[in-house]
Coordinates of C-alpha atoms and ligand atoms in Angstrom, one line a residue:
X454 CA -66.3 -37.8 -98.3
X455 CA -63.2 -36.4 -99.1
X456 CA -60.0 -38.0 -97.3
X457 CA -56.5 -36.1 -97.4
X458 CA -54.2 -37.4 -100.3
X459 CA -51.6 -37.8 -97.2
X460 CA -54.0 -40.5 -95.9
X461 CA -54.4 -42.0 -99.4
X462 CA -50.8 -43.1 -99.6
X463 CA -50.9 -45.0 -96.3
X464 CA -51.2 -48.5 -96.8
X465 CA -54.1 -50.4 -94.4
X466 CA -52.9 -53.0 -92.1
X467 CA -51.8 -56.1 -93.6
X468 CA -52.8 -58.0 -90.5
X469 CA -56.4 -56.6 -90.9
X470 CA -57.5 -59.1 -93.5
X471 CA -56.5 -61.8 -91.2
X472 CA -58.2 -60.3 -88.2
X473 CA -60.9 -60.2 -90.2
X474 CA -61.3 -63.7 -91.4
X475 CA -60.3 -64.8 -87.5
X476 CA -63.8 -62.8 -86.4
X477 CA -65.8 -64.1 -89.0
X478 CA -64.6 -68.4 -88.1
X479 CA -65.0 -66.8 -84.4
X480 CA -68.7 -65.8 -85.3
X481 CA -69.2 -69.0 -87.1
X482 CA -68.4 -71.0 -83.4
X483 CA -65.0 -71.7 -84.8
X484 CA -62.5 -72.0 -82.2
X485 CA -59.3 -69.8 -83.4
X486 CA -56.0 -69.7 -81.2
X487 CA -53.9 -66.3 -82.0
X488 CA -50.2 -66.3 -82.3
X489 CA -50.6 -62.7 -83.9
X490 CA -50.4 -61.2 -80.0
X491 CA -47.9 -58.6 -79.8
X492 CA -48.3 -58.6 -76.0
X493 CA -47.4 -60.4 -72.9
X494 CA -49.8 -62.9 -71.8
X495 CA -48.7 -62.0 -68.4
X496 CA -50.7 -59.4 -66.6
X497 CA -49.9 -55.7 -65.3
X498 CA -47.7 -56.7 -61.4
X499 CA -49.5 -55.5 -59.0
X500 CA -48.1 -53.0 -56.9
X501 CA -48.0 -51.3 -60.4
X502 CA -52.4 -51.2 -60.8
X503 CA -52.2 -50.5 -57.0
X504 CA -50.4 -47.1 -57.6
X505 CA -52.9 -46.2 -60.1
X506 CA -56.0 -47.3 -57.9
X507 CA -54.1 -44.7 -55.1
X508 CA -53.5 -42.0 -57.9
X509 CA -57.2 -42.2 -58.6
X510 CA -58.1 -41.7 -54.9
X511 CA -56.2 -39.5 -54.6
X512 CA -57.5 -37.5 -57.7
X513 CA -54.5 -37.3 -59.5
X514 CA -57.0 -36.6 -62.8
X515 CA -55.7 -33.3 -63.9
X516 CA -53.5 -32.1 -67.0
X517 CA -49.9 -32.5 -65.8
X518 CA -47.0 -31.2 -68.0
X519 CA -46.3 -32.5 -71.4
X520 CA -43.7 -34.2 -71.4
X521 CA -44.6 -36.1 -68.4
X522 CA -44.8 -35.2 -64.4
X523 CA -40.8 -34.5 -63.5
X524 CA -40.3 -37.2 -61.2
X525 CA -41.3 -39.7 -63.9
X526 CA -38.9 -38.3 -66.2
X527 CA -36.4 -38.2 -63.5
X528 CA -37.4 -41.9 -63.1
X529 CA -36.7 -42.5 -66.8
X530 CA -33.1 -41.2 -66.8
X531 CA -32.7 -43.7 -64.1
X532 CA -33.5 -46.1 -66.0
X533 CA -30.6 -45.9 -68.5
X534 CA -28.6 -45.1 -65.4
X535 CA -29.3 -48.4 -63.9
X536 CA -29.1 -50.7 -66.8
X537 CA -26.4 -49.3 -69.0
X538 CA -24.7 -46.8 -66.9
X539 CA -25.8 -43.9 -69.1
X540 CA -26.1 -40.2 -67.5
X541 CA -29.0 -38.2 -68.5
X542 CA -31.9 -35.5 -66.8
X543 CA -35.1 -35.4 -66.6
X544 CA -35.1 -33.1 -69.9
X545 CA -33.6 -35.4 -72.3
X546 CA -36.9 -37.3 -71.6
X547 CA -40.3 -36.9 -73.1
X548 CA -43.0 -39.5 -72.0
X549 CA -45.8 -40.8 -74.8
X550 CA -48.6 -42.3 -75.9
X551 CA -46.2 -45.7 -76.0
X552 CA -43.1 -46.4 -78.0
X553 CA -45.3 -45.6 -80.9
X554 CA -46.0 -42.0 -80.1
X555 CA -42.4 -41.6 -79.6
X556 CA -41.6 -42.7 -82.8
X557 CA -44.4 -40.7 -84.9
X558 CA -43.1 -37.3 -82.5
X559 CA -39.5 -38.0 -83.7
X560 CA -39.9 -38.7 -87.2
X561 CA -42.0 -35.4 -87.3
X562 CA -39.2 -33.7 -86.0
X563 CA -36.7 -35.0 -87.5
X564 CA -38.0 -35.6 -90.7
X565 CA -38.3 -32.6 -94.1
X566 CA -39.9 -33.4 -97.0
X567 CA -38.2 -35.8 -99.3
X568 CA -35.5 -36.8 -96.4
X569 CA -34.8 -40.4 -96.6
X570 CA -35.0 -42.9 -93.9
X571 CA -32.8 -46.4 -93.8
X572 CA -35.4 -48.7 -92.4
X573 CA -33.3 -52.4 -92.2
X574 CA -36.3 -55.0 -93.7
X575 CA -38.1 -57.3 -92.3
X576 CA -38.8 -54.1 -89.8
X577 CA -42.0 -53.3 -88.0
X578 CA -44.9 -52.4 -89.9
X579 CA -45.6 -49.1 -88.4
X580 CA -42.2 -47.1 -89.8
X581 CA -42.5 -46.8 -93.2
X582 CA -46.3 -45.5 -92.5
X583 CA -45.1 -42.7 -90.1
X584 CA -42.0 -42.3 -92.3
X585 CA -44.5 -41.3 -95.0
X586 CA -46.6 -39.3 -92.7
X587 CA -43.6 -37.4 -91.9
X588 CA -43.3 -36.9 -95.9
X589 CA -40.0 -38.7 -95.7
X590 CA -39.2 -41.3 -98.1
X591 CA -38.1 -45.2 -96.8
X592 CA -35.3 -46.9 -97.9
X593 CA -35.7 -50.7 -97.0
X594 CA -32.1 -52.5 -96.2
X595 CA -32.5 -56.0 -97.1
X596 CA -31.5 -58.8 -94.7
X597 CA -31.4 -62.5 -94.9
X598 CA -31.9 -65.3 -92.5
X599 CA -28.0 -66.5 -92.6
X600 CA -27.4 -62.9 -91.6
X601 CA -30.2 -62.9 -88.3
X602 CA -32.1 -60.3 -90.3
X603 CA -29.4 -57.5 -88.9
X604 CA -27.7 -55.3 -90.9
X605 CA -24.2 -54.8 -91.4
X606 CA -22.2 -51.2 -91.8
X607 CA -21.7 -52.2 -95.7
X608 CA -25.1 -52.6 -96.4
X609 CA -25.9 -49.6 -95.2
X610 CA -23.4 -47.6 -97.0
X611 CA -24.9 -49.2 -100.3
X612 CA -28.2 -47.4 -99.9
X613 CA -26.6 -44.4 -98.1
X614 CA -27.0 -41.3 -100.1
X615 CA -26.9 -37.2 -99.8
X616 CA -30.6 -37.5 -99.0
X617 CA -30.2 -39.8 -96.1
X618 CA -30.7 -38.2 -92.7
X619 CA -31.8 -40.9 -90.4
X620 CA -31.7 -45.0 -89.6
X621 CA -34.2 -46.8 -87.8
X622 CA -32.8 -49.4 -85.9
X623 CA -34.8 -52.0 -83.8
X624 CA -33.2 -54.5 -81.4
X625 CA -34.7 -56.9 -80.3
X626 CA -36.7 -56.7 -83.4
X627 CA -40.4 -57.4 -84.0
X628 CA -41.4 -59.5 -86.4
X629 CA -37.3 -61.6 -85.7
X630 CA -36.7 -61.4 -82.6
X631 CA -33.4 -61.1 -83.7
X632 CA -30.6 -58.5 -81.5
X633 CA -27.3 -56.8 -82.6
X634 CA -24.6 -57.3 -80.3
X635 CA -23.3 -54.3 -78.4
X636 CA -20.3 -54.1 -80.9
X637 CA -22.7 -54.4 -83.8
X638 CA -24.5 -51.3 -83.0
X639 CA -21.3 -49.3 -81.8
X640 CA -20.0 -49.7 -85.7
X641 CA -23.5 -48.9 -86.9
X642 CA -23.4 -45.8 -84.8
X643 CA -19.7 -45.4 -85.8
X644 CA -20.5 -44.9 -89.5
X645 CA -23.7 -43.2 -89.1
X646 CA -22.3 -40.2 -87.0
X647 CA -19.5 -40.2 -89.5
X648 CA -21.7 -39.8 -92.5
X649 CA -24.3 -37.0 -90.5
X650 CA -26.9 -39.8 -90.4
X651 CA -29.0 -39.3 -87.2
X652 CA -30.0 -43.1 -85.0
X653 CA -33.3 -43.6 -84.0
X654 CA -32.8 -46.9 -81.8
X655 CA -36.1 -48.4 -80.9
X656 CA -35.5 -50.6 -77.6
X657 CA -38.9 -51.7 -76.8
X658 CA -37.9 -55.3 -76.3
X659 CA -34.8 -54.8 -74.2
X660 CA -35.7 -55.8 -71.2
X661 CA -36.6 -59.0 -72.6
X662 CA -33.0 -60.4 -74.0
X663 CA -32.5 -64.2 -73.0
X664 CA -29.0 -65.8 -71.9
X665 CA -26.4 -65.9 -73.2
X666 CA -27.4 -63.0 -74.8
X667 CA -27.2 -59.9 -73.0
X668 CA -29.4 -56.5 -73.8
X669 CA -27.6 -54.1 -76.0
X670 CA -28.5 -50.3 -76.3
X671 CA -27.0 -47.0 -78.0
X672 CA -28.0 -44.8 -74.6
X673 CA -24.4 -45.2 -73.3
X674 CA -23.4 -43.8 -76.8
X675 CA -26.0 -41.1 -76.7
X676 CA -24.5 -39.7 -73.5
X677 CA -21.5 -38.8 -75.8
X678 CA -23.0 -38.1 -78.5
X679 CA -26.6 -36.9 -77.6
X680 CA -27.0 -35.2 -80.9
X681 CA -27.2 -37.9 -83.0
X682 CA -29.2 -40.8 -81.4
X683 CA -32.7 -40.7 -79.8
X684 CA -33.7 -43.8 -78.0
X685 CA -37.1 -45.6 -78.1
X686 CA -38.2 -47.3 -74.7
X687 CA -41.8 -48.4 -73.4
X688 CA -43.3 -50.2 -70.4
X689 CA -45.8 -52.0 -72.8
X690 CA -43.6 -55.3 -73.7
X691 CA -41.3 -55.2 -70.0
X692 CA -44.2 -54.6 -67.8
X693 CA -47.0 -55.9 -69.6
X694 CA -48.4 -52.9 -70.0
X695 CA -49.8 -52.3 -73.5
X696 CA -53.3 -50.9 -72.9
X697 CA -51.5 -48.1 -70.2
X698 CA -50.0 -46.5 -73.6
X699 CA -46.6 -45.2 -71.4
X700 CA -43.5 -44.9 -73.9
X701 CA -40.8 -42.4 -73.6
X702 CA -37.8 -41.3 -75.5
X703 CA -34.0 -40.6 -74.1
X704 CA -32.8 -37.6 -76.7
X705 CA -30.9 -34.2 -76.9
X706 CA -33.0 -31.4 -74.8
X707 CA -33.5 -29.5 -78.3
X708 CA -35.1 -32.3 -79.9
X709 CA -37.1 -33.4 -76.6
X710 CA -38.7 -29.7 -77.0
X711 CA -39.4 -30.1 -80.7
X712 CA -41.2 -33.4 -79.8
X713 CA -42.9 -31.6 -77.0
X714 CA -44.3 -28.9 -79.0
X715 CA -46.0 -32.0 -81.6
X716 CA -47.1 -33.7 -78.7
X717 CA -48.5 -30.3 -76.8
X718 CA -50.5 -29.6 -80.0
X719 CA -52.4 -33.0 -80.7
X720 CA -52.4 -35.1 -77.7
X721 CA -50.9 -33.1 -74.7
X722 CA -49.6 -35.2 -71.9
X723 CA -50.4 -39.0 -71.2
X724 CA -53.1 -40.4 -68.9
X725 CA -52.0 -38.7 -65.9
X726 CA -52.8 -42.4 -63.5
X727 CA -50.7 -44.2 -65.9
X728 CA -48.0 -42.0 -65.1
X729 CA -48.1 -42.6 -61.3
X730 CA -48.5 -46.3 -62.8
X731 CA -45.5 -45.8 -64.9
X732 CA -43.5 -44.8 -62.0
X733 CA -44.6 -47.6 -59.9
X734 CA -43.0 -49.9 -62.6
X735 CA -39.4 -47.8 -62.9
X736 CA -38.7 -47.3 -59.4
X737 CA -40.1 -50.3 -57.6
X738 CA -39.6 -54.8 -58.5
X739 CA -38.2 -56.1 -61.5
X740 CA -39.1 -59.6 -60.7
X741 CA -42.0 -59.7 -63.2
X742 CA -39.8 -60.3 -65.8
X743 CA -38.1 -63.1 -64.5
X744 CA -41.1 -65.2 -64.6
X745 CA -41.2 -63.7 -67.7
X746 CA -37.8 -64.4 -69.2
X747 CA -38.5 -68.0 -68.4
X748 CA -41.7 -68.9 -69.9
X749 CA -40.7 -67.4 -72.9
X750 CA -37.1 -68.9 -73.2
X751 CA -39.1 -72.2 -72.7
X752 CA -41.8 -71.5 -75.2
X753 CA -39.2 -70.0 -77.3
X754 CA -37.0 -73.4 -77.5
X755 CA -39.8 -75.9 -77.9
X756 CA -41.5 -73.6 -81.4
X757 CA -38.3 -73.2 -82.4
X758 CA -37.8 -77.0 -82.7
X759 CA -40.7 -77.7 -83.7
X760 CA -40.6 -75.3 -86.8
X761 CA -36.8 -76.3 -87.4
X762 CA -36.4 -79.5 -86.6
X763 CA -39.9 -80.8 -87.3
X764 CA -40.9 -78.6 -90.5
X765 CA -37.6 -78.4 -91.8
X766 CA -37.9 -74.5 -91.8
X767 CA -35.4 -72.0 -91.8
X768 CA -35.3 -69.6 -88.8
X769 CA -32.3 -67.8 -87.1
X770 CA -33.0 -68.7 -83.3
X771 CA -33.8 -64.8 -81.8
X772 CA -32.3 -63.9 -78.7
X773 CA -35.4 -61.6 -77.4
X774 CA -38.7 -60.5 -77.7
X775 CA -41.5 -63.0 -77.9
X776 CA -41.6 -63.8 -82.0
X777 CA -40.6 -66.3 -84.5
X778 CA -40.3 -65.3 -88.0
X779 CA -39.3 -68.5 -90.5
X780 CA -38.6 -69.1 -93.9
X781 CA -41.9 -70.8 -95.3
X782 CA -42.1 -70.0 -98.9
X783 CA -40.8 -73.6 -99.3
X784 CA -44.4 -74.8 -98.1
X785 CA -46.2 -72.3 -100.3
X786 CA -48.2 -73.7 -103.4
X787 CA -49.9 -72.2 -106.6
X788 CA -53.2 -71.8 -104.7
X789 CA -51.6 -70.1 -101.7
X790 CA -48.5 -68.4 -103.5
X791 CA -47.6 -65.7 -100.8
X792 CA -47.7 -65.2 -96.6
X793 CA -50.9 -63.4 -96.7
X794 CA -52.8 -66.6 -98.9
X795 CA -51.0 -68.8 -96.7
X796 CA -52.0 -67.5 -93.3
X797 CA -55.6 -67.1 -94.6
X798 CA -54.9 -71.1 -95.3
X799 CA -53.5 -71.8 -92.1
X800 CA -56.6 -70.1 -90.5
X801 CA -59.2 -71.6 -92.2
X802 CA -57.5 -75.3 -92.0
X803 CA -55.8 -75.3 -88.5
X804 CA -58.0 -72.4 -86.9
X805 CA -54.7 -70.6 -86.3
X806 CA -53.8 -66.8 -86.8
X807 CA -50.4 -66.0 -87.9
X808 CA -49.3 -62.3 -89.2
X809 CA -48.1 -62.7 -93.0
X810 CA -44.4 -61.6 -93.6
X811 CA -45.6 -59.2 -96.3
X812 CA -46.6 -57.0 -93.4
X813 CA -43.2 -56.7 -92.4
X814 CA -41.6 -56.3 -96.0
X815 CA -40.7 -60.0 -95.9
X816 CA -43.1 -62.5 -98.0
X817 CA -40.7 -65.5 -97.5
X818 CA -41.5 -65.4 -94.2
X819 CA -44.7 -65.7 -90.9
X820 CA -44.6 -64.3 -88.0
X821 CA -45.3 -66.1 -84.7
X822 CA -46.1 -65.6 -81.4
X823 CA -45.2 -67.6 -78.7
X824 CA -46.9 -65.0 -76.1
X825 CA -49.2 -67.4 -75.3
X826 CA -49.7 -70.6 -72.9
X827 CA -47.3 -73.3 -73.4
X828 CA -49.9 -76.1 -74.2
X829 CA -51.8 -73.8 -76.6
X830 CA -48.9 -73.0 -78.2
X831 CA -47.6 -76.6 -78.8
X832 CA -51.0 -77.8 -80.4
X833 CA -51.6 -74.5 -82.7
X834 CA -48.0 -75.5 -83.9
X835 CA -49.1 -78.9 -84.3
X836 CA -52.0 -77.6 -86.5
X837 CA -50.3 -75.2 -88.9
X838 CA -47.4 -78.5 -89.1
X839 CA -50.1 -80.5 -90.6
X840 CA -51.4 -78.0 -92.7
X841 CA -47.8 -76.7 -93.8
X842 CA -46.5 -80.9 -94.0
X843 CA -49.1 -82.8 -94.1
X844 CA -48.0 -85.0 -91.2
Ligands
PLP1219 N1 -41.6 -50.7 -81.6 C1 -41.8 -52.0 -81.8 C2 -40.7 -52.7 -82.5 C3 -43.0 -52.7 -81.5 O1 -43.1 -54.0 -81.7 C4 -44.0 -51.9 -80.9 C5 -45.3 -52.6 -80.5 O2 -45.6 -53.6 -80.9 C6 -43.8 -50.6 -80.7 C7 -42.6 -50.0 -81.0 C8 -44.8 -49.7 -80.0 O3 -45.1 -50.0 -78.7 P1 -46.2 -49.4 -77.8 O4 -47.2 -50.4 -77.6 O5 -45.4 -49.0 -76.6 O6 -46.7 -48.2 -78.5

């Protein structure tokens, strides 16, 4: 068979080999608890499945446009209305295949060959892949712990050159769980519109920001300055609906057509009952995510002691999404010398999956989950403590 060179340079999923290993102890009658979800353990509300059962009956089966059915577009607009006052149609939206496709559509369109993207590391795994589908070439901004994994204006202006065109930015981020402030990304926007570099500002997580925090997002600043930030939203993380595949973008009409005419040539529109789904979920209850909010605020505190306080660990204490992402190179050992070794460790020993920080362009560090049941969580930590402490 012969594969494209493209394909060649695109790096296999690091959490594959764990995945792996985790079926083959599952097949073995192992018992294996996953902190590797990247989902809600909360199911779809609903009133939103019921408007997808009526859609059905209704046989709402057919191609709709593109970018979406209008009044879910419409609906999206709202949405950046409601929550940070921003002012946008129907066609500064597109609707995709989940915040995913909305990425991969705007790095193709934003993207020539040999264009560099500012990707701040640890980052999530999928960027630097479509960044080199796009033929563009990543520039990883190193963070620290101390710093909350953000970057500030002057580390971006050390890796800034005449190639850069755009910056990725991700808040809350996955694997940290770490958000900027709303100040923090004004100066990041600040300086990138004053050195022509374009924002792509992936808000996935921002309905789920926990108090005091509060959610942060560049819309209100793309209503001024629509040319040079696209925003990144999805249902899958607020709504809990990650198998619907519903994403959209918030952009300039010129780019929302360039992304239309990528989408309109490989996948055309979305699932046309997930859209009457989707617009279930925008116009109708927000309570899901209160429920929400506080199991994970709750889950959130007691692994974060745990890992701190018990372990010892390093870990800035993130404000949203549903992750954890320590310092545990302290814990690894000539046998198990990086996160991928240790994880494997971890799995075999304490029948616990973990993603390795190497996935995320940080091999200090593991990602957790805490997406999961509050007891399970609490003994899978107690596991991987004995296997990292031995105590
Ligand atoms: N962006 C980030 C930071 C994510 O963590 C994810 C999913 O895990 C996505 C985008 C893609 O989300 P979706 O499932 O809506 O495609």
């Amino acid at each position: 068979m012969r594969i494209s060179d493209r394909l060649a340079r695109i790096k296999p999923s690091a959490t594959l080999a764990v995945n792996a290993k985790a079926q083959e102890l599952k097949a073995q009658g192992r018992e294996i608890v996953s902190l590797a979800v990247g989902q809600p353990d909360f199911g779809t509300p609903p009133h939103v499945c019921d408007a997808a059962k009526q859609a059905l009956d209704e046989g709402f089966t057919r191609y709709t446009p593109v970018p979406g059915i209008p009044e879910l577009r419409e609906a999206v607009a709202g949405y950046y209305d409601r929550f940070y006052g921003a002012k946008a149609e129907g066609a500064n939206t597109i609707i995709s295949n989940g915040g995913k496709q909305v990425l991969y559509n705007l790095l193709m369109a934003l993207i020539n060959p040999g264009d560099e993207v500012l990707i701040p590391s640890p980052y999530w795994v999928s960027y630097p892949a479509m960044v080199q589908l796009a033929e563009g070439v990543s520039v990883f901004v190193p963070t620290t712990p101390d710093q909350h994994f953000l970057v500030s204006v002057d580390d971006l202006e050390q890796l800034r050159t005449d190639r850069t065109r755009v910056l990725i930015l991700n808040s809350p981020s996955n694997p940290t769980g770490c958000c900027y402030t709303q100040a923090q990304l004004d100066d990041i926007a600040a300086w990138a519109r004053q050195h022509d570099v374009f924002i792509i500002s992936d808000e996935v997580y921002d309905r789920l920001v926990y108090d005091p925090a509060t959610p942060a997002s560049l819309s209100k600043l793309w209503e001024a300055h629509p040319e040079s930030i696209a925003i990144v939203g999805a249902l899958s993380k607020s709504f809990c609906m990650t198998g619907w595949r519903v994403g959209y973008a918030l952009a300039h009409e010129e780019l929302v057509k360039a992304m239309v005419r990528i989408q309109g040539q490989s996948t055309s529109n979305i699932n046309s009952v997930t859209q009457k789904a989707a617009l279930a979920a925008l116009s109708g209850s927000w309570d899901i995510l209160d429920d929400m909010k506080k199991a994970f605020v709750r889950r959130r505190d007691m692994a974060y002691d745990i890992i701190v306080n018990g372990w010892g660990a390093t870990c800035p204490k993130p404000d949203g999404a549903f992750y954890l992402f320590p310092v545990l190179k302290q814990f690894y050992t000539p046998e198990t010398p990086d996160s991928a070794s240790m994880c494997t460790r971890i799995l075999e020993q304490a029948g616990v999956a973990l993603v390795p920080g190497s996935a995320f362009g940080d091999d200090d560090c593991i990602r957790f989950s805490y997406a999961v049941d509050d007891d399970v969580l609490r003994s899978a930590l107690d596991k991987v403590g004995k296997v990292l402490t031995g105590k």
